[in-house]
Amino acid sequence: MDNYIFKLSPLVSRKTVRFNNRYGIELAADLYTPKDMDNASQYPALVIGPPYSGVKEQGPGIYAQEMAKRGYVALAFDPSFNGFSGGTPRHASSPDIFVEDFSAGVDYLGTRHFVDRNRIGAIGICGSGSFALSATAVDMRIKAVATASMVDISGAAQQGTKEERQARLTKLAEQRYVDFENDQPALGNRGAALADETDDPVFREFGDFYFTSRGFHPNSITQFTATSDIAFMNFTLLDKINEISPRPIMLVAGENAFSKFFSDNAYAAAAEPKELVVVPNANHIDLYDDTTKIPFDKLQVFFDNAM
């Protein structure tokens, strides 16, 4: 079953496509186009990545569908090692490869005859926000980038004192021995929990999405291989965010989101042109799927003007 968490609009067409990134990993994606699209014309396009541990049938599909209604060709993808994309071990995570997946999406879009390759942008939700920003910093084909509920995955992994990081790295190094002897990597902790499993409001917020009918998808288990964290503790995603300029950045964050400080920090580090949009009465998860709160009109104006 595909298990999309939203209904397909009659104004939009959706087609599943596959293509390889530069590492030869086959990516699975959904291509959304306006129903009345003229195949003889060229359209602006967007590549859209999921929340960290999310898949294309969730938030990325909602964003892609809404932007297709507004005249964009939009590609929502499953990251390498996850969802219906290829790559082993399953549920691995990599700062380099997850950034590469955005550029691979640009490869695909820019070779479609109905896409104007000079008008390609990117949207990243949650963790994909940091991957989209990192990709844009080095991929000059991406003309504008927007994020929603952005989380800097490398910044999150590197929090704490030197001693705290080294203690964590010591445990992960020992886990490598275990994984090697078992011939497969162990999964890390779940990133979400139901209300009766935790008192932590953030884990409960994620659980209320990923483990209920609101956002459940069997491919989205909210876990990655434990040793994936090593790479994020070693490589920084947003150290070149100021080099995106003069291409524009829009950062969208919920007023009540636990993650808002990531967008605040990215905004402070970025060069102009940049815009921070704070959505009133919205939390982190609201910007995954709540079409009454996600500022699609602002996103349309941003990309219309930027590309």
C-alpha positions as a Markdown table, in Angstrom:
| # | Residue | x | y | z |
|---|---|---|---|---|
| 1 | Met | 0.0 | 0.0 | 0.0 |
| 2 | Asp | 1.2 | 3.6 | -0.7 |
| 3 | Asn | -0.4 | 5.0 | 2.5 |
| 4 | Tyr | -0.4 | 8.6 | 1.5 |
| 5 | Ile | -1.5 | 10.7 | 4.4 |
| 6 | Phe | -3.4 | 13.1 | 2.1 |
| 7 | Lys | -5.8 | 12.9 | -0.8 |
| 8 | Leu | -4.6 | 13.6 | -4.3 |
| 9 | Ser | -6.1 | 16.8 | -5.6 |
| 10 | Pro | -8.1 | 16.7 | -8.9 |
| 11 | Leu | -6.1 | 19.7 | -9.9 |
| 12 | Val | -2.8 | 17.8 | -9.8 |
| 13 | Ser | -1.2 | 14.7 | -11.5 |
| 14 | Arg | 1.2 | 12.5 | -9.6 |
| 15 | Lys | 3.7 | 10.0 | -11.1 |
| 16 | Thr | 6.2 | 7.8 | -9.4 |
| 17 | Val | 9.7 | 8.2 | -10.8 |
| 18 | Arg | 13.2 | 6.7 | -10.1 |
| 19 | Phe | 16.6 | 8.1 | -10.8 |
| 20 | Asn | 20.2 | 7.7 | -9.4 |
| 21 | Asn | 22.2 | 10.0 | -7.3 |
| 22 | Arg | 26.0 | 10.4 | -8.0 |
| 23 | Tyr | 26.7 | 7.4 | -5.7 |
| 24 | Gly | 24.6 | 5.2 | -7.9 |
| 25 | Ile | 21.8 | 4.9 | -5.3 |
| 26 | Glu | 18.4 | 4.7 | -6.9 |
| 27 | Leu | 16.0 | 7.3 | -5.4 |
| 28 | Ala | 12.2 | 6.9 | -5.4 |
| 29 | Ala | 10.2 | 10.0 | -5.9 |
| 30 | Asp | 6.8 | 11.3 | -6.8 |
| 31 | Leu | 6.5 | 14.0 | -9.5 |
| 32 | Tyr | 3.6 | 16.4 | -9.1 |
| 33 | Thr | 2.5 | 18.5 | -12.0 |
| 34 | Pro | -0.5 | 20.8 | -12.7 |
| 35 | Lys | -3.3 | 18.8 | -14.2 |
| 36 | Asp | -3.6 | 21.3 | -17.1 |
| 37 | Met | 0.1 | 21.4 | -17.8 |
| 38 | Asp | 1.1 | 22.1 | -21.3 |
| 39 | Asn | 3.9 | 19.7 | -22.2 |
| 40 | Ala | 5.1 | 22.0 | -24.9 |
| 41 | Ser | 5.9 | 24.7 | -22.3 |
| 42 | Gln | 8.5 | 24.9 | -19.5 |
| 43 | Tyr | 7.6 | 25.4 | -15.9 |
| 44 | Pro | 9.5 | 26.3 | -12.7 |
| 45 | Ala | 10.3 | 23.3 | -10.5 |
| 46 | Leu | 11.0 | 22.4 | -6.9 |
| 47 | Val | 12.7 | 19.5 | -5.2 |
| 48 | Ile | 11.2 | 18.8 | -1.8 |
| 49 | Gly | 12.8 | 16.7 | 1.0 |
| 50 | Pro | 11.1 | 15.1 | 4.0 |
| 51 | Pro | 11.5 | 15.6 | 7.7 |
| 52 | Tyr | 14.3 | 13.6 | 9.2 |
| 53 | Ser | 13.1 | 10.0 | 9.1 |
| 54 | Gly | 10.0 | 11.0 | 7.0 |
| 55 | Val | 9.1 | 9.8 | 3.5 |
| 56 | Lys | 7.5 | 11.3 | 0.4 |
| 57 | Glu | 4.0 | 10.1 | 1.2 |
| 58 | Gln | 3.9 | 12.5 | 4.2 |
| 59 | Gly | 4.8 | 16.2 | 4.3 |
| 60 | Pro | 6.8 | 16.4 | 1.1 |
| 61 | Gly | 3.8 | 15.2 | -0.9 |
| 62 | Ile | 1.6 | 17.8 | 0.7 |
| 63 | Tyr | 4.0 | 20.6 | -0.2 |
| 64 | Ala | 4.6 | 19.2 | -3.7 |
| 65 | Gln | 0.8 | 19.0 | -4.3 |
| 66 | Glu | 0.1 | 22.5 | -3.1 |
| 67 | Met | 3.0 | 24.0 | -5.1 |
| 68 | Ala | 1.8 | 22.1 | -8.2 |
| 69 | Lys | -1.6 | 23.7 | -7.8 |
| 70 | Arg | 0.3 | 27.0 | -8.1 |
| 71 | Gly | 1.9 | 26.1 | -11.4 |
| 72 | Tyr | 5.1 | 24.4 | -10.3 |
| 73 | Val | 6.5 | 21.0 | -11.2 |
| 74 | Ala | 7.4 | 19.5 | -7.8 |
| 75 | Leu | 9.5 | 16.4 | -6.9 |
| 76 | Ala | 9.0 | 14.8 | -3.5 |
| 77 | Phe | 11.6 | 12.1 | -2.7 |
| 78 | Asp | 12.6 | 9.4 | -0.3 |
| 79 | Pro | 16.2 | 9.9 | 0.9 |
| 80 | Ser | 18.8 | 7.3 | 0.2 |
| 81 | Phe | 18.6 | 4.1 | 2.4 |
| 82 | Asn | 15.0 | 5.0 | 3.4 |
| 83 | Gly | 11.5 | 4.7 | 2.1 |
| 84 | Phe | 11.3 | 3.1 | -1.3 |
| 85 | Ser | 14.7 | 4.4 | -2.3 |
| 86 | Gly | 17.6 | 2.1 | -2.6 |
| 87 | Gly | 20.8 | 1.8 | -0.7 |
| 88 | Thr | 22.1 | -0.4 | 2.1 |
| 89 | Pro | 22.2 | -0.6 | 5.1 |
| 90 | Arg | 18.6 | 0.3 | 5.5 |
| 91 | His | 17.8 | 3.4 | 7.6 |
| 92 | Ala | 21.4 | 4.7 | 7.4 |
| 93 | Ser | 21.9 | 8.4 | 7.4 |
| 94 | Ser | 24.7 | 10.6 | 6.0 |
| 95 | Pro | 25.1 | 14.3 | 5.8 |
| 96 | Asp | 26.9 | 14.0 | 2.5 |
| 97 | Ile | 24.5 | 11.6 | 0.8 |
| 98 | Phe | 21.4 | 13.3 | 2.1 |
| 99 | Val | 22.7 | 16.6 | 0.7 |
| 100 | Glu | 23.5 | 14.9 | -2.6 |
| 101 | Asp | 20.0 | 13.6 | -2.8 |
| 102 | Phe | 18.8 | 17.2 | -3.3 |
| 103 | Ser | 21.2 | 17.7 | -6.1 |
| 104 | Ala | 20.2 | 14.4 | -7.7 |
| 105 | Gly | 16.6 | 15.7 | -7.7 |
| 106 | Val | 17.9 | 18.8 | -9.6 |
| 107 | Asp | 19.6 | 16.5 | -12.1 |
| 108 | Tyr | 16.3 | 14.8 | -12.7 |
| 109 | Leu | 14.2 | 17.9 | -12.9 |
| 110 | Gly | 16.6 | 19.8 | -15.1 |
| 111 | Thr | 16.6 | 17.1 | -17.7 |
| 112 | Arg | 12.8 | 17.1 | -18.1 |
| 113 | His | 11.7 | 18.9 | -21.3 |
| 114 | Phe | 8.8 | 20.6 | -19.5 |
| 115 | Val | 11.1 | 22.1 | -16.7 |
| 116 | Asp | 12.9 | 25.4 | -17.0 |
| 117 | Arg | 16.3 | 24.3 | -15.6 |
| 118 | Asn | 17.1 | 28.0 | -14.8 |
| 119 | Arg | 14.1 | 28.1 | -12.5 |
| 120 | Ile | 14.7 | 25.2 | -10.0 |
| 121 | Gly | 14.3 | 25.7 | -6.2 |
| 122 | Ala | 14.4 | 23.6 | -3.1 |
| 123 | Ile | 12.2 | 23.1 | 0.0 |
| 124 | Gly | 13.4 | 21.2 | 3.0 |
| 125 | Ile | 11.1 | 20.2 | 5.9 |
| 126 | Cys | 12.6 | 19.6 | 9.4 |
| 127 | Gly | 16.0 | 17.9 | 9.0 |
| 128 | Ser | 15.8 | 18.2 | 5.2 |
| 129 | Gly | 15.9 | 21.9 | 5.8 |
| 130 | Ser | 19.5 | 21.7 | 6.8 |
| 131 | Phe | 20.2 | 19.4 | 3.9 |
| 132 | Ala | 18.5 | 21.7 | 1.4 |
| 133 | Leu | 20.5 | 24.7 | 2.7 |
| 134 | Ser | 23.7 | 22.8 | 2.5 |
| 135 | Ala | 23.0 | 21.6 | -1.0 |
| 136 | Thr | 22.1 | 25.1 | -2.1 |
| 137 | Ala | 25.4 | 26.5 | -0.8 |
| 138 | Val | 27.3 | 24.3 | -3.3 |
| 139 | Asp | 24.8 | 23.6 | -6.1 |
| 140 | Met | 24.5 | 26.8 | -8.1 |
| 141 | Arg | 21.6 | 25.4 | -10.1 |
| 142 | Ile | 19.3 | 25.8 | -7.1 |
| 143 | Lys | 18.1 | 29.4 | -7.5 |
| 144 | Ala | 16.2 | 29.7 | -4.2 |
| 145 | Val | 15.7 | 27.7 | -1.0 |
| 146 | Ala | 13.0 | 27.6 | 1.6 |
| 147 | Thr | 12.8 | 25.6 | 4.8 |
| 148 | Ala | 9.9 | 24.7 | 7.2 |
| 149 | Ser | 10.5 | 23.8 | 10.8 |
| 150 | Met | 14.2 | 23.5 | 10.0 |
| 151 | Val | 16.4 | 21.4 | 12.2 |
| 152 | Asp | 20.2 | 21.5 | 11.8 |
| 153 | Ile | 20.9 | 17.8 | 12.2 |
| 154 | Ser | 24.7 | 18.3 | 12.5 |
| 155 | Gly | 24.2 | 21.1 | 15.0 |
| 156 | Ala | 21.9 | 19.0 | 17.1 |
| 157 | Ala | 24.4 | 16.1 | 17.1 |
| 158 | Gln | 27.2 | 18.4 | 18.1 |
| 159 | Gln | 25.5 | 19.9 | 21.1 |
| 160 | Gly | 27.1 | 19.6 | 24.5 |
| 161 | Thr | 30.6 | 19.9 | 25.9 |
| 162 | Lys | 33.7 | 18.3 | 24.5 |
| 163 | Glu | 33.6 | 15.7 | 27.3 |
| 164 | Glu | 29.9 | 14.9 | 26.6 |
| 165 | Arg | 30.6 | 14.5 | 22.9 |
| 166 | Gln | 33.6 | 12.3 | 23.5 |
| 167 | Ala | 31.6 | 10.1 | 25.8 |
| 168 | Arg | 28.9 | 9.7 | 23.2 |
| 169 | Leu | 31.5 | 9.0 | 20.5 |
| 170 | Thr | 33.2 | 6.4 | 22.7 |
| 171 | Lys | 29.9 | 4.5 | 22.9 |
| 172 | Leu | 29.3 | 4.8 | 19.2 |
| 173 | Ala | 32.8 | 3.5 | 18.4 |
| 174 | Glu | 32.2 | 0.4 | 20.6 |
| 175 | Gln | 28.9 | 0.0 | 18.7 |
| 176 | Arg | 30.9 | -0.3 | 15.5 |
| 177 | Tyr | 32.5 | -3.5 | 16.8 |
| 178 | Val | 29.1 | -4.9 | 17.6 |
| 179 | Asp | 27.7 | -4.0 | 14.2 |
| 180 | Phe | 30.8 | -5.5 | 12.5 |
| 181 | Glu | 30.4 | -8.8 | 14.3 |
| 182 | Asn | 26.7 | -8.9 | 13.6 |
| 183 | Asp | 27.2 | -8.0 | 10.0 |
| 184 | Gln | 24.5 | -5.4 | 10.3 |
| 185 | Pro | 24.1 | -2.1 | 12.1 |
| 186 | Ala | 21.8 | -1.6 | 15.1 |
| 187 | Leu | 19.2 | 1.0 | 15.0 |
| 188 | Gly | 19.3 | 4.0 | 17.3 |
| 189 | Asn | 16.5 | 5.2 | 19.6 |
| 190 | Arg | 13.2 | 6.1 | 18.2 |
| 191 | Gly | 12.7 | 9.8 | 17.5 |
| 192 | Ala | 9.0 | 9.7 | 18.6 |
| 193 | Ala | 6.9 | 8.3 | 21.4 |
| 194 | Leu | 3.2 | 8.0 | 22.2 |
| 195 | Ala | 1.7 | 9.9 | 25.1 |
| 196 | Asp | 1.7 | 6.9 | 27.4 |
| 197 | Glu | 5.4 | 6.2 | 26.7 |
| 198 | Thr | 7.0 | 9.5 | 27.7 |
| 199 | Asp | 6.5 | 12.7 | 29.6 |
| 200 | Asp | 8.7 | 14.6 | 27.1 |
| 201 | Pro | 6.4 | 17.0 | 25.1 |
| 202 | Val | 8.7 | 17.0 | 22.1 |
| 203 | Phe | 8.7 | 13.2 | 21.7 |
| 204 | Arg | 5.0 | 13.2 | 22.3 |
| 205 | Glu | 4.5 | 15.8 | 19.6 |
| 206 | Phe | 6.4 | 13.6 | 17.1 |
| 207 | Gly | 4.5 | 10.5 | 18.3 |
| 208 | Asp | 1.2 | 12.2 | 17.7 |
| 209 | Phe | 2.1 | 12.5 | 14.1 |
| 210 | Tyr | 4.2 | 9.5 | 13.2 |
| 211 | Phe | 2.3 | 6.9 | 15.2 |
| 212 | Thr | -1.3 | 7.9 | 14.7 |
| 213 | Ser | -3.6 | 8.1 | 11.6 |
| 214 | Arg | -2.5 | 11.7 | 11.1 |
| 215 | Gly | 0.9 | 10.9 | 9.7 |
| 216 | Phe | 1.6 | 7.1 | 10.0 |
| 217 | His | 3.5 | 5.4 | 7.2 |
| 218 | Pro | 5.2 | 2.0 | 7.6 |
| 219 | Asn | 8.4 | 3.3 | 5.9 |
| 220 | Ser | 8.8 | 6.1 | 8.4 |
| 221 | Ile | 10.0 | 4.4 | 11.6 |
| 222 | Thr | 11.7 | 7.5 | 13.2 |
| 223 | Gln | 14.9 | 5.6 | 13.6 |
| 224 | Phe | 18.3 | 5.6 | 11.9 |
| 225 | Thr | 21.3 | 3.3 | 12.3 |
| 226 | Ala | 23.0 | 4.3 | 15.6 |
| 227 | Thr | 26.4 | 4.9 | 14.1 |
| 228 | Ser | 25.0 | 7.3 | 11.6 |
| 229 | Asp | 25.4 | 10.0 | 14.3 |
| 230 | Ile | 29.2 | 9.8 | 14.0 |
| 231 | Ala | 29.2 | 11.5 | 10.6 |
| 232 | Phe | 26.9 | 14.3 | 11.9 |
| 233 | Met | 29.2 | 14.9 | 14.8 |
| 234 | Asn | 32.1 | 15.3 | 12.4 |
| 235 | Phe | 30.7 | 17.3 | 9.5 |
| 236 | Thr | 28.8 | 20.6 | 9.8 |
| 237 | Leu | 25.9 | 21.3 | 7.4 |
| 238 | Leu | 25.4 | 25.0 | 7.6 |
| 239 | Asp | 29.0 | 26.4 | 7.8 |
| 240 | Lys | 28.7 | 27.9 | 4.3 |
| 241 | Ile | 25.1 | 29.2 | 4.6 |
| 242 | Asn | 26.3 | 32.8 | 3.9 |
| 243 | Glu | 27.6 | 31.6 | 0.5 |
| 244 | Ile | 24.0 | 31.0 | -0.7 |
| 245 | Ser | 23.7 | 34.7 | -1.3 |
| 246 | Pro | 22.8 | 36.4 | -3.6 |
| 247 | Arg | 20.3 | 33.6 | -4.0 |
| 248 | Pro | 17.4 | 34.1 | -1.5 |
| 249 | Ile | 16.5 | 32.1 | 1.5 |
| 250 | Met | 13.1 | 31.8 | 3.3 |
| 251 | Leu | 13.0 | 30.2 | 6.7 |
| 252 | Val | 9.5 | 29.2 | 8.0 |
| 253 | Ala | 9.1 | 28.3 | 11.7 |
| 254 | Gly | 6.2 | 27.9 | 14.1 |
| 255 | Glu | 5.8 | 30.5 | 16.8 |
| 256 | Asn | 5.6 | 27.7 | 19.4 |
| 257 | Ala | 8.0 | 25.3 | 17.8 |
| 258 | Phe | 10.7 | 23.8 | 20.0 |
| 259 | Ser | 13.0 | 24.0 | 16.9 |
| 260 | Lys | 12.5 | 27.7 | 16.2 |
| 261 | Phe | 16.0 | 28.5 | 17.4 |
| 262 | Phe | 17.5 | 26.6 | 14.5 |
| 263 | Ser | 15.8 | 28.9 | 12.1 |
| 264 | Asp | 16.7 | 31.9 | 14.2 |
| 265 | Asn | 20.4 | 30.9 | 14.1 |
| 266 | Ala | 20.3 | 30.1 | 10.4 |
| 267 | Tyr | 18.7 | 33.5 | 9.7 |
| 268 | Ala | 21.4 | 35.3 | 11.7 |
| 269 | Ala | 24.2 | 33.4 | 9.9 |
| 270 | Ala | 22.8 | 33.8 | 6.4 |
| 271 | Ala | 23.5 | 36.8 | 4.1 |
| 272 | Glu | 20.9 | 38.8 | 2.4 |
| 273 | Pro | 18.5 | 38.3 | 0.7 |
| 274 | Lys | 16.8 | 36.3 | 3.5 |
| 275 | Glu | 13.4 | 36.1 | 5.2 |
| 276 | Leu | 12.2 | 34.6 | 8.4 |
| 277 | Val | 8.5 | 33.8 | 8.5 |
| 278 | Val | 7.1 | 33.0 | 12.0 |
| 279 | Val | 3.7 | 31.2 | 11.8 |
| 280 | Pro | 1.4 | 32.3 | 14.7 |
| 281 | Asn | 0.1 | 29.5 | 17.0 |
| 282 | Ala | 2.0 | 26.8 | 15.2 |
| 283 | Asn | 4.3 | 24.2 | 16.6 |
| 284 | His | 7.0 | 22.1 | 14.9 |
| 285 | Ile | 4.8 | 19.4 | 13.5 |
| 286 | Asp | 2.1 | 21.8 | 12.3 |
| 287 | Leu | 4.3 | 22.7 | 9.4 |
| 288 | Tyr | 4.5 | 19.1 | 8.2 |
| 289 | Asp | 0.9 | 18.8 | 7.2 |
| 290 | Asp | -1.5 | 21.5 | 8.4 |
| 291 | Thr | -2.4 | 23.3 | 5.2 |
| 292 | Thr | -4.3 | 25.9 | 7.2 |
| 293 | Lys | -1.0 | 27.0 | 8.8 |
| 294 | Ile | 1.7 | 26.3 | 6.2 |
| 295 | Pro | 2.1 | 29.7 | 4.4 |
| 296 | Phe | 1.8 | 28.4 | 0.9 |
| 297 | Asp | 0.9 | 31.8 | -0.5 |
| 298 | Lys | 4.1 | 33.2 | 0.9 |
| 299 | Leu | 6.1 | 30.3 | -0.5 |
| 300 | Gln | 4.5 | 30.9 | -3.9 |
| 301 | Val | 5.4 | 34.6 | -3.8 |
| 302 | Phe | 8.9 | 33.8 | -2.6 |
| 303 | Phe | 9.7 | 31.4 | -5.4 |
| 304 | Asp | 7.8 | 33.4 | -8.1 |
| 305 | Asn | 10.0 | 36.4 | -7.3 |
| 306 | Ala | 13.2 | 34.5 | -6.8 |
| 307 | Met | 13.2 | 32.4 | -9.9 |
